[in-house]
Every structure is written in C-alpha cells, then in structure tokens.
Amino acid sequence: MSEIRIQGVWKYFSKGKVAALKDVSLTVQDREFMVLLGPSGCGKTTLLRCIAGLEYPERGRIFIGGRDVTDEPPRKRKIAMVFQSYAVFPHLTVFENIAFGLRMQKRPNAEVKQRVNNAAGMMRIENFLERYPAQLSGGQRQRVAVARGLVMEPQVLLMDEPLSNLDALLRLQARAELKRLLQQVQTTTVYVTHDQIEALSMGDRIAVMENGAIVQVDAPTQVYDYPGSLFVGGFIGTPPMNFLRGTVKSMNGAFALNLGGQPIRAALPANVQAGQDLLMGIRAENIEASAQRSPDAVPARVLVVEPLGSHLLLTVQVGETPIKVQTRMDFNIAPDQTIYLRLEPKQVRWFDPETGVRYDASGSTELK
Ligand code: ATP
C-alpha cells in the first residue's frame, strides 16, 4: 500500500511573508495517478517537494503508505522524483544513468543489470542502453529519467512538469506514451503541470490549486463538466468556460434569468429570488448557433470568426459580454452579423457572482 495522505499542510517562505501552501489536505490512493494543476506560483512544486521531503511544512503531517514521514529525510521515503529539466548525466551511457542510484547503494553487478534491464524494458529504451543522452531524442531522454526513478522501485513517483522541455508535437506523443507506460507500472504517482490538457488527458483525478490551496479534487470529466468555482471553469478548457451575468426575473409564476433583456430558458438553482444576480457558465461547444431568428434563442453580434480546422471558433457579444461559441466549419458567418444562440439546458452551470462558487443542485425553477 502506498497511499499518500496530506493533512492540513502549511508552508511559508521569506520568513513567513509568503504562504505557499495554506492548509492543504489531499489523499492520493494507492496506484492512483493524481495531477496537481494550477497557474504559475499556486504552490504545486512546493507541495510536491513537501511530499518528497525536500521542504518541511511548518504545520500539518504527511503520510506515505500509512507511515508518518513528515520528519523523515527524502532518502527514507521510498520516493522517486522526475524533474522538469530531467537532468540525465551527459557523460554516462543510458545504462549507467539508469543504474546510478543502485550504484550509489553499492548493489551487486548482477542485480544492477537485471533491474536496469527491467526498468529500461518498461520504458521501452532497452535498445539504447549503450548510447549517450546526446544521441537520444527529447522524448527518449525523458524516458531515461523516468526509468532512473522506477529502477529504485519507489512506493511513490513524483513528477514535476516532465514534458515541458519538449516541443509541441513531441510533447503530444510523449504524453500518450508516458500515460500508457505509467498505466503498466501502476505506481502511486503525483504529477505537476500547469497544462490543463495534460491534466485532463493523463490524470485519474486532478487536484486544482489556486493561491496555495486545493480548490477542487475530482475526475477530469467532472472537473471539466462541473467546475466547483469560477476560477476552475475559467482555468480549464480551451477556450475557458463562458460566464454571463444576469438577473433572476419572475415570469408566469416561475423564474427566468434575464440576460440583457432576454429571458433564458434553463433550470435555475433552487431557492433563487427575483432580483438576485446569477452567473451562468456554459462551454463553447454547448451553445448552438443559428443564422435564423427564433423566439427562444438569444441574439448575439459576431465579433471574430476563427477557423481552427476541425471547427469554427466565434467570439460573439451577448449584451455587453463577449463569449466563445464553437460551430461547424461550414457555418457561413462574418463579423458584425447577428446570430441566434441556443444553450443546451443540461450543460448550463450556475455560480454565485459574489463568491464564484458553483451552486450544487439545480432546482425546479425552470421557465415553463
Ligand atoms: P510554477 O508552475 O511557476 O512552477 P508552482 O505552482 O509550482 O509554480 P511554487 O514553485 O510551489 O509554485 O511556488 C509557490 C509560491 O511560493 C510562489 O509564490 C513562489 O514565489 C514561492 N516560493 C517558492 N519557493 C520559494 C523559496 N524557496 N523562497 C521564497 N519563495 C518561494
């Protein structure tokens, strides 16, 4: 069992002036692939370094495999870490790079050979063992760094932006490859990235961080479909979730959201009151655009048309608010024209405009 349990961890820098982690609690289950996701400076690396024992939290406890490791040095924690600059030694062959930790432990040659071969096999670099890092592609070098960690048979694998040094295409390939390889290895993994696509595509679960705190922990589809806050909805997705502010209006004994004079047909959260302000969240792909006027569709003025190959991305203006809408490539439209938007009712999410928090359940206040 190598579950990681982080309990109420606080970490300060600069003599207490910077709180890099604020009461962070998180459980990563045995063999789970957990992604820490968030913008630059939100505390991802600091949290990873606390798990590794490279930083000591001022408050809180960290358990690995049920053992309290908070006061233990890194070498006692049975972890392996792969960094952004996956520093492989240029003067050592791939074999000796992978063998490095075992040599430090003065393991017998036969054992080193067998374990290096195993780890290289898992990372599919067994044919490159005699090469030097300069003779490998970026993706292969990155696999050497992972193999070097795995060869130590860690309970926990910690990875800090391991793909960020690769160019875009290689990164795409390496992402899928790494995901497949790590699925086979099944080590408890914590993976830091600020790339939301990487997080969505790789993680069993994602812990989203904002300003030193974890604000949502969920499966990728859940984080994408049900962001817990304005911040999460605005950070995840390309383009990010659209947000429209409106006022609740009483109509025929029910409620509607009035968006710049246009009532929106959607289930509002329970217990809303007339006059209350709400933020509506909807993703670009959940809005249907039409050139034909219809009574229940929201008119919008087209600002920008971007053909992206697989679809068109429109920036349109609803009232005063610009939003993104995704349509088919053959949708014939030009800037300054008016189009009519229908929002998929099941895909509408509601947020409190003051706190930014999503309302949990939708109620029975749908406009008849
Ligand atoms: P990035 O994606 O840019 O690497 P991050 O989410 O990993 O960012 P951290 O590196 O964990 O963020 O930093 C969190 C906060 O703590 C930042 O405000 C950073 O400036 C601060 N910080 C991190 N390390 C130190 C340090 N050694 N001394 C002082 N402040 C630090």
Coordinates of C-alpha atoms and ligand atoms in Angstrom, one line a residue:
M1 CA 0.0 0.0 0.0
S2 CA 1.4 3.4 -0.9
E3 CA -1.4 5.8 -0.4
I4 CA -0.2 9.4 0.2
R5 CA -2.1 11.3 2.8
I6 CA -1.5 15.0 3.3
Q7 CA -3.1 16.6 6.3
G8 CA -3.5 20.3 6.9
V9 CA -0.1 21.3 5.5
W10 CA 1.1 24.9 5.7
K11 CA 4.3 26.1 4.1
Y12 CA 5.8 29.6 4.4
F13 CA 8.7 31.2 2.6
S14 CA 10.5 34.5 3.0
K15 CA 10.4 34.5 6.8
G16 CA 6.7 33.8 6.9
K17 CA 5.7 36.5 4.5
V18 CA 4.7 34.1 1.7
A19 CA 2.3 31.4 2.5
A20 CA 3.0 29.0 -0.4
L21 CA 0.6 26.3 1.0
K22 CA -2.4 27.1 3.1
D23 CA -4.0 24.2 5.0
V24 CA -3.6 21.7 2.1
S25 CA -5.2 18.2 2.6
L26 CA -5.2 15.6 -0.1
T27 CA -5.3 11.8 -0.2
V28 CA -3.8 10.1 -3.2
Q29 CA -4.9 6.5 -3.3
D30 CA -2.6 3.5 -3.8
R31 CA -1.6 3.3 -7.5
E32 CA -3.6 6.4 -8.4
F33 CA -2.3 8.9 -10.9
M34 CA -3.0 12.3 -9.3
V35 CA -2.3 15.5 -11.2
L36 CA -1.6 18.8 -9.4
L37 CA -2.9 21.5 -11.7
G38 CA -2.8 25.3 -11.4
P39 CA -1.3 28.5 -12.6
S40 CA 2.3 29.6 -12.1
G41 CA 3.0 30.3 -8.4
C42 CA 0.0 28.5 -6.9
G43 CA 2.1 26.1 -4.9
K44 CA 2.3 22.8 -7.0
T45 CA 6.0 22.4 -6.8
T46 CA 6.1 23.3 -3.2
L47 CA 3.5 20.6 -2.4
L48 CA 5.5 18.0 -4.4
R49 CA 8.7 19.0 -2.6
C50 CA 6.9 18.6 0.7
I51 CA 5.9 15.0 -0.3
A52 CA 9.4 14.3 -1.3
G53 CA 10.9 15.7 1.9
L54 CA 12.8 18.5 0.1
E55 CA 10.8 21.0 2.0
Y56 CA 9.4 20.7 5.6
P57 CA 6.0 22.1 6.2
E58 CA 5.6 24.4 9.2
R59 CA 2.3 22.7 10.1
G60 CA 0.5 19.5 9.1
R61 CA 1.5 15.9 8.6
I62 CA 2.4 13.8 5.5
F63 CA 1.8 10.0 5.5
I64 CA 3.1 7.6 2.8
G65 CA 1.8 4.0 3.0
G66 CA 0.2 4.8 6.3
R67 CA 3.6 5.9 7.9
D68 CA 4.1 9.4 9.1
V69 CA 7.1 10.6 7.1
T70 CA 6.8 14.3 8.0
D71 CA 10.1 14.3 9.9
E72 CA 11.9 11.8 7.6
P73 CA 14.6 12.9 5.2
P74 CA 14.0 12.2 1.4
R75 CA 16.1 9.1 1.2
K76 CA 13.9 7.3 3.8
R77 CA 10.7 7.9 2.0
K78 CA 10.9 5.4 -0.9
I79 CA 10.0 8.0 -3.5
A80 CA 11.5 8.8 -6.9
M81 CA 11.3 12.3 -8.5
V82 CA 11.5 13.3 -12.1
F83 CA 12.0 17.0 -12.7
Q84 CA 11.2 19.4 -15.5
S85 CA 14.9 19.5 -16.5
Y86 CA 15.1 15.7 -16.3
A87 CA 18.8 16.1 -15.6
V88 CA 20.3 13.0 -17.1
F89 CA 24.1 12.8 -16.9
P90 CA 25.6 13.6 -20.3
H91 CA 28.9 11.7 -19.7
L92 CA 27.2 8.4 -18.7
T93 CA 25.5 5.9 -21.0
V94 CA 21.8 5.3 -20.7
F95 CA 22.6 2.1 -18.8
E96 CA 24.8 3.9 -16.3
N97 CA 22.3 6.8 -16.0
I98 CA 19.6 4.3 -15.0
A99 CA 22.0 2.4 -12.8
F100 CA 23.1 5.5 -10.9
G101 CA 21.0 5.1 -7.8
L102 CA 21.7 1.4 -7.5
R103 CA 25.5 2.0 -7.9
M104 CA 25.3 4.6 -5.0
Q105 CA 23.7 1.8 -2.9
K106 CA 26.6 -0.5 -4.0
R107 CA 24.3 -3.2 -5.3
P108 CA 25.9 -6.3 -6.8
N109 CA 26.5 -6.1 -10.6
A110 CA 24.1 -8.9 -11.5
E111 CA 21.3 -7.2 -9.6
V112 CA 22.0 -3.8 -11.2
K113 CA 22.0 -5.4 -14.7
Q114 CA 18.7 -7.1 -14.1
R115 CA 16.9 -4.1 -12.6
V116 CA 18.2 -1.7 -15.2
N117 CA 17.1 -4.1 -17.9
N118 CA 13.6 -4.3 -16.4
A119 CA 13.2 -0.6 -16.0
A120 CA 14.5 0.1 -19.5
G121 CA 12.1 -2.5 -20.8
M122 CA 9.2 -0.8 -19.1
M123 CA 10.2 2.5 -20.7
R124 CA 11.0 0.8 -24.0
I125 CA 14.5 2.1 -24.2
E126 CA 16.2 -1.3 -23.9
N127 CA 17.8 -0.8 -27.3
F128 CA 19.5 2.4 -26.4
L129 CA 21.4 1.3 -23.3
E130 CA 24.8 1.8 -24.7
R131 CA 24.0 5.3 -26.1
Y132 CA 24.8 8.6 -24.5
P133 CA 21.9 11.1 -23.8
A134 CA 23.1 13.4 -26.6
Q135 CA 22.3 10.6 -29.1
L136 CA 18.6 10.4 -28.0
S137 CA 15.5 12.4 -28.8
G138 CA 14.0 14.6 -26.1
G139 CA 11.2 12.0 -25.5
Q140 CA 13.7 9.2 -25.2
R141 CA 15.8 11.2 -22.7
Q142 CA 12.7 11.9 -20.7
R143 CA 12.0 8.1 -20.5
V144 CA 15.6 7.6 -19.3
A145 CA 14.8 10.0 -16.4
V146 CA 11.6 8.0 -15.6
A147 CA 13.4 4.7 -15.8
R148 CA 16.1 6.0 -13.4
G149 CA 13.4 6.7 -10.9
L150 CA 11.5 3.5 -11.4
V151 CA 14.6 1.3 -11.1
M152 CA 14.7 2.3 -7.4
E153 CA 11.3 0.6 -7.0
P154 CA 9.7 3.6 -5.3
Q155 CA 6.5 3.5 -3.5
V156 CA 5.7 6.8 -5.0
L157 CA 6.7 8.5 -8.2
L158 CA 6.7 12.3 -8.2
M159 CA 6.9 14.2 -11.5
D160 CA 7.3 18.0 -11.9
E161 CA 6.4 19.1 -15.4
P162 CA 8.4 16.3 -17.0
L163 CA 7.2 17.1 -20.5
S164 CA 7.6 20.9 -20.5
N165 CA 11.0 20.8 -22.3
L166 CA 9.7 19.0 -25.3
D167 CA 8.4 20.8 -28.4
A168 CA 4.7 20.7 -29.1
L169 CA 4.5 17.6 -31.3
L170 CA 6.9 15.5 -29.3
R171 CA 5.0 16.6 -26.2
L172 CA 1.8 15.2 -27.6
Q173 CA 3.4 11.9 -28.4
A174 CA 5.3 11.7 -25.1
R175 CA 2.1 12.4 -23.2
A176 CA 0.2 9.4 -24.6
E177 CA 3.3 7.2 -24.4
L178 CA 4.0 8.2 -20.8
K179 CA 0.4 7.6 -19.9
R180 CA 0.5 4.1 -21.4
L181 CA 3.8 3.2 -19.7
L182 CA 2.7 4.5 -16.3
Q183 CA -0.5 2.5 -16.5
Q184 CA 1.6 -0.6 -16.8
V185 CA 3.9 0.4 -13.9
Q186 CA 1.0 1.2 -11.5
T187 CA 3.0 3.2 -9.0
T188 CA 1.2 5.9 -7.0
T189 CA 2.1 9.0 -9.0
V190 CA 1.8 12.7 -8.3
Y191 CA 2.3 14.7 -11.5
V192 CA 2.6 18.5 -11.5
T193 CA 1.6 20.5 -14.5
H194 CA 0.1 23.9 -15.4
D195 CA -1.1 22.4 -18.7
Q196 CA -4.8 21.6 -18.4
I197 CA -4.9 19.4 -21.5
E198 CA -2.1 17.3 -20.0
A199 CA -4.0 17.1 -16.7
L200 CA -7.3 16.2 -18.4
S201 CA -5.7 13.5 -20.6
M202 CA -3.5 11.8 -18.1
G203 CA -4.9 12.0 -14.6
D204 CA -7.1 9.6 -12.7
R205 CA -8.0 12.6 -10.7
I206 CA -7.0 16.3 -10.8
A207 CA -6.3 18.4 -7.8
V208 CA -6.8 22.0 -8.9
M209 CA -4.7 24.6 -6.9
E210 CA -5.3 28.3 -6.5
N211 CA -3.1 30.6 -4.5
G212 CA -1.7 27.9 -2.2
A213 CA -4.9 26.0 -1.6
I214 CA -6.6 23.0 -3.3
V215 CA -9.9 24.2 -4.6
Q216 CA -11.3 21.0 -6.3
V217 CA -10.3 17.3 -6.5
D218 CA -12.2 15.3 -9.0
A219 CA -12.0 13.0 -12.0
P220 CA -11.0 15.0 -15.2
T221 CA -14.5 14.9 -16.8
Q222 CA -16.1 16.1 -13.6
V223 CA -13.6 19.0 -13.2
Y224 CA -14.4 19.9 -16.8
D225 CA -18.2 19.5 -16.7
Y226 CA -18.8 20.6 -13.1
P227 CA -16.1 23.1 -12.2
G228 CA -16.5 24.0 -8.5
S229 CA -15.9 27.6 -9.0
L230 CA -15.5 30.4 -11.5
F231 CA -11.7 30.0 -11.2
V232 CA -11.7 26.3 -12.1
G233 CA -14.2 26.9 -15.0
G234 CA -12.1 29.8 -16.3
F235 CA -8.8 27.9 -16.0
I236 CA -9.8 24.5 -17.5
G237 CA -10.9 24.2 -21.1
T238 CA -9.8 25.7 -24.4
P239 CA -11.5 28.1 -24.6
P240 CA -12.4 28.5 -20.9
M241 CA -16.0 28.3 -19.8
N242 CA -18.1 31.3 -20.7
F243 CA -19.7 33.3 -17.9
L244 CA -22.7 35.5 -18.4
R245 CA -24.2 37.6 -15.6
G246 CA -27.9 38.0 -15.4
T247 CA -30.7 38.9 -13.0
V248 CA -33.5 36.5 -11.9
K249 CA -36.8 37.6 -13.0
S250 CA -40.3 36.3 -12.0
M251 CA -42.3 35.2 -15.1
N252 CA -45.7 33.5 -15.1
G253 CA -45.1 32.1 -11.6
A254 CA -41.7 30.7 -12.4
F255 CA -38.2 32.3 -12.7
A256 CA -36.1 33.1 -15.7
L257 CA -32.6 34.6 -16.0
N258 CA -32.8 38.0 -17.7
L259 CA -29.7 38.5 -19.8
G260 CA -29.7 42.0 -21.2
G261 CA -33.5 41.9 -21.7
Q262 CA -33.6 38.3 -23.0
P263 CA -35.0 35.7 -20.7
I264 CA -33.0 32.4 -20.8
R265 CA -34.8 29.1 -20.6
A266 CA -32.8 26.9 -18.2
A267 CA -33.3 25.3 -14.8
L268 CA -32.1 27.8 -12.3
P269 CA -30.6 26.8 -8.9
A270 CA -33.1 26.1 -6.1
N271 CA -34.3 28.9 -3.9
V272 CA -33.5 31.8 -6.1
Q273 CA -35.4 35.0 -5.7
A274 CA -36.5 37.7 -8.1
G275 CA -33.9 40.4 -8.4
Q276 CA -31.0 38.2 -7.5
D277 CA -27.9 38.3 -9.7
L278 CA -26.5 35.0 -11.0
L279 CA -23.6 34.0 -13.1
M280 CA -24.3 31.4 -15.8
G281 CA -21.5 29.2 -17.0
I282 CA -21.6 27.4 -20.4
R283 CA -18.9 25.9 -22.6
A284 CA -18.4 27.0 -26.2
E285 CA -19.3 23.5 -27.5
N286 CA -22.6 23.5 -25.6
I287 CA -24.0 26.5 -27.5
E288 CA -25.8 26.0 -30.8
A289 CA -25.6 28.9 -33.2
S290 CA -28.0 29.6 -36.0
A291 CA -28.4 32.3 -38.6
Q292 CA -32.2 32.0 -38.2
R293 CA -34.1 34.1 -35.6
S294 CA -36.2 32.1 -33.2
P295 CA -38.2 33.3 -30.2
D296 CA -36.3 31.4 -27.5
A297 CA -32.8 32.0 -28.9
V298 CA -30.5 34.7 -27.6
P299 CA -29.4 37.2 -30.3
A300 CA -25.6 37.9 -30.4
R301 CA -23.4 40.0 -32.6
V302 CA -20.4 38.3 -34.2
L303 CA -17.1 39.9 -33.3
V304 CA -14.4 37.5 -34.5
V305 CA -14.5 34.3 -36.7
E306 CA -11.6 31.9 -36.3
P307 CA -11.4 28.8 -38.5
L308 CA -9.5 26.2 -36.5
G309 CA -9.6 23.3 -38.9
S310 CA -11.9 20.9 -37.1
H311 CA -14.4 23.7 -36.1
L312 CA -15.0 27.5 -36.2
L313 CA -14.5 29.4 -33.0
L314 CA -16.7 32.5 -32.9
T315 CA -16.3 35.4 -30.4
V316 CA -19.8 36.9 -30.1
Q317 CA -21.3 39.6 -27.9
V318 CA -24.4 38.9 -25.8
G319 CA -25.5 42.2 -24.3
E320 CA -22.2 43.6 -23.2
T321 CA -20.4 40.3 -22.6
P322 CA -18.1 38.6 -25.2
I323 CA -18.4 34.8 -25.2
K324 CA -17.0 32.0 -27.3
V325 CA -19.1 29.7 -29.4
Q326 CA -18.0 26.6 -31.3
T327 CA -19.7 25.8 -34.6
R328 CA -19.1 23.6 -37.7
M329 CA -16.5 24.8 -40.2
D330 CA -19.2 25.3 -42.9
F331 CA -21.3 27.7 -40.8
N332 CA -21.3 30.7 -43.1
I333 CA -20.9 33.8 -41.0
A334 CA -19.0 37.1 -40.9
P335 CA -18.1 39.7 -38.3
D336 CA -20.9 42.2 -37.4
Q337 CA -23.7 39.8 -38.4
T338 CA -26.3 38.8 -35.8
I339 CA -26.6 35.1 -34.9
Y340 CA -29.0 33.3 -32.5
L341 CA -27.8 31.1 -29.7
R342 CA -29.4 28.2 -28.0
L343 CA -27.8 27.0 -24.8
E344 CA -28.0 23.2 -24.1
P345 CA -30.1 23.4 -20.9
K346 CA -28.3 20.4 -19.2
Q347 CA -24.9 22.0 -19.8
V348 CA -25.7 25.2 -18.0
R349 CA -24.0 25.7 -14.7
W350 CA -24.8 28.4 -12.1
F351 CA -22.3 30.3 -9.9
D352 CA -22.7 32.9 -7.2
P353 CA -21.3 36.1 -8.6
E354 CA -20.0 37.2 -5.2
T355 CA -18.1 34.1 -4.1
G356 CA -17.6 32.5 -7.5
V357 CA -18.8 29.2 -6.1
R358 CA -21.0 26.9 -8.2
Y359 CA -24.5 26.2 -6.9
D360 CA -24.7 22.5 -6.3
A361 CA -28.1 21.2 -7.4
S362 CA -30.4 22.8 -9.9
G363 CA -33.9 23.2 -8.6
S364 CA -37.4 23.1 -10.1
T365 CA -37.5 26.7 -11.2
E366 CA -37.4 26.1 -14.9
L367 CA -39.2 28.6 -17.0
K368 CA -42.3 26.9 -18.4
Ligands
ATP1 P1 5.3 27.1 -11.4 O1 4.2 26.5 -12.2 O2 5.6 28.5 -11.9 O3 6.5 26.3 -11.1 P2 4.2 26.5 -8.7 O4 2.7 26.4 -8.7 O5 5.0 25.2 -8.8 O6 4.6 27.4 -9.9 P3 5.7 27.1 -6.4 O7 7.0 27.0 -7.0 O8 5.3 26.0 -5.5 O9 4.6 27.3 -7.5 O10 5.7 28.5 -5.6 C1 4.6 28.9 -4.7 C2 4.9 30.2 -4.1 O11 5.9 30.1 -3.2 C3 5.3 31.3 -5.1 O12 4.7 32.5 -4.7 C4 6.8 31.3 -5.0 O13 7.3 32.6 -5.4 C5 7.0 31.0 -3.6 N1 8.3 30.3 -3.4 C6 8.6 29.0 -3.8 N2 9.8 28.6 -3.4 C7 10.3 29.7 -2.7 C8 11.5 29.9 -2.0 N3 12.5 29.0 -2.0 N4 11.7 31.1 -1.4 C9 10.7 32.0 -1.4 N5 9.5 31.9 -2.0 C10 9.3 30.7 -2.7

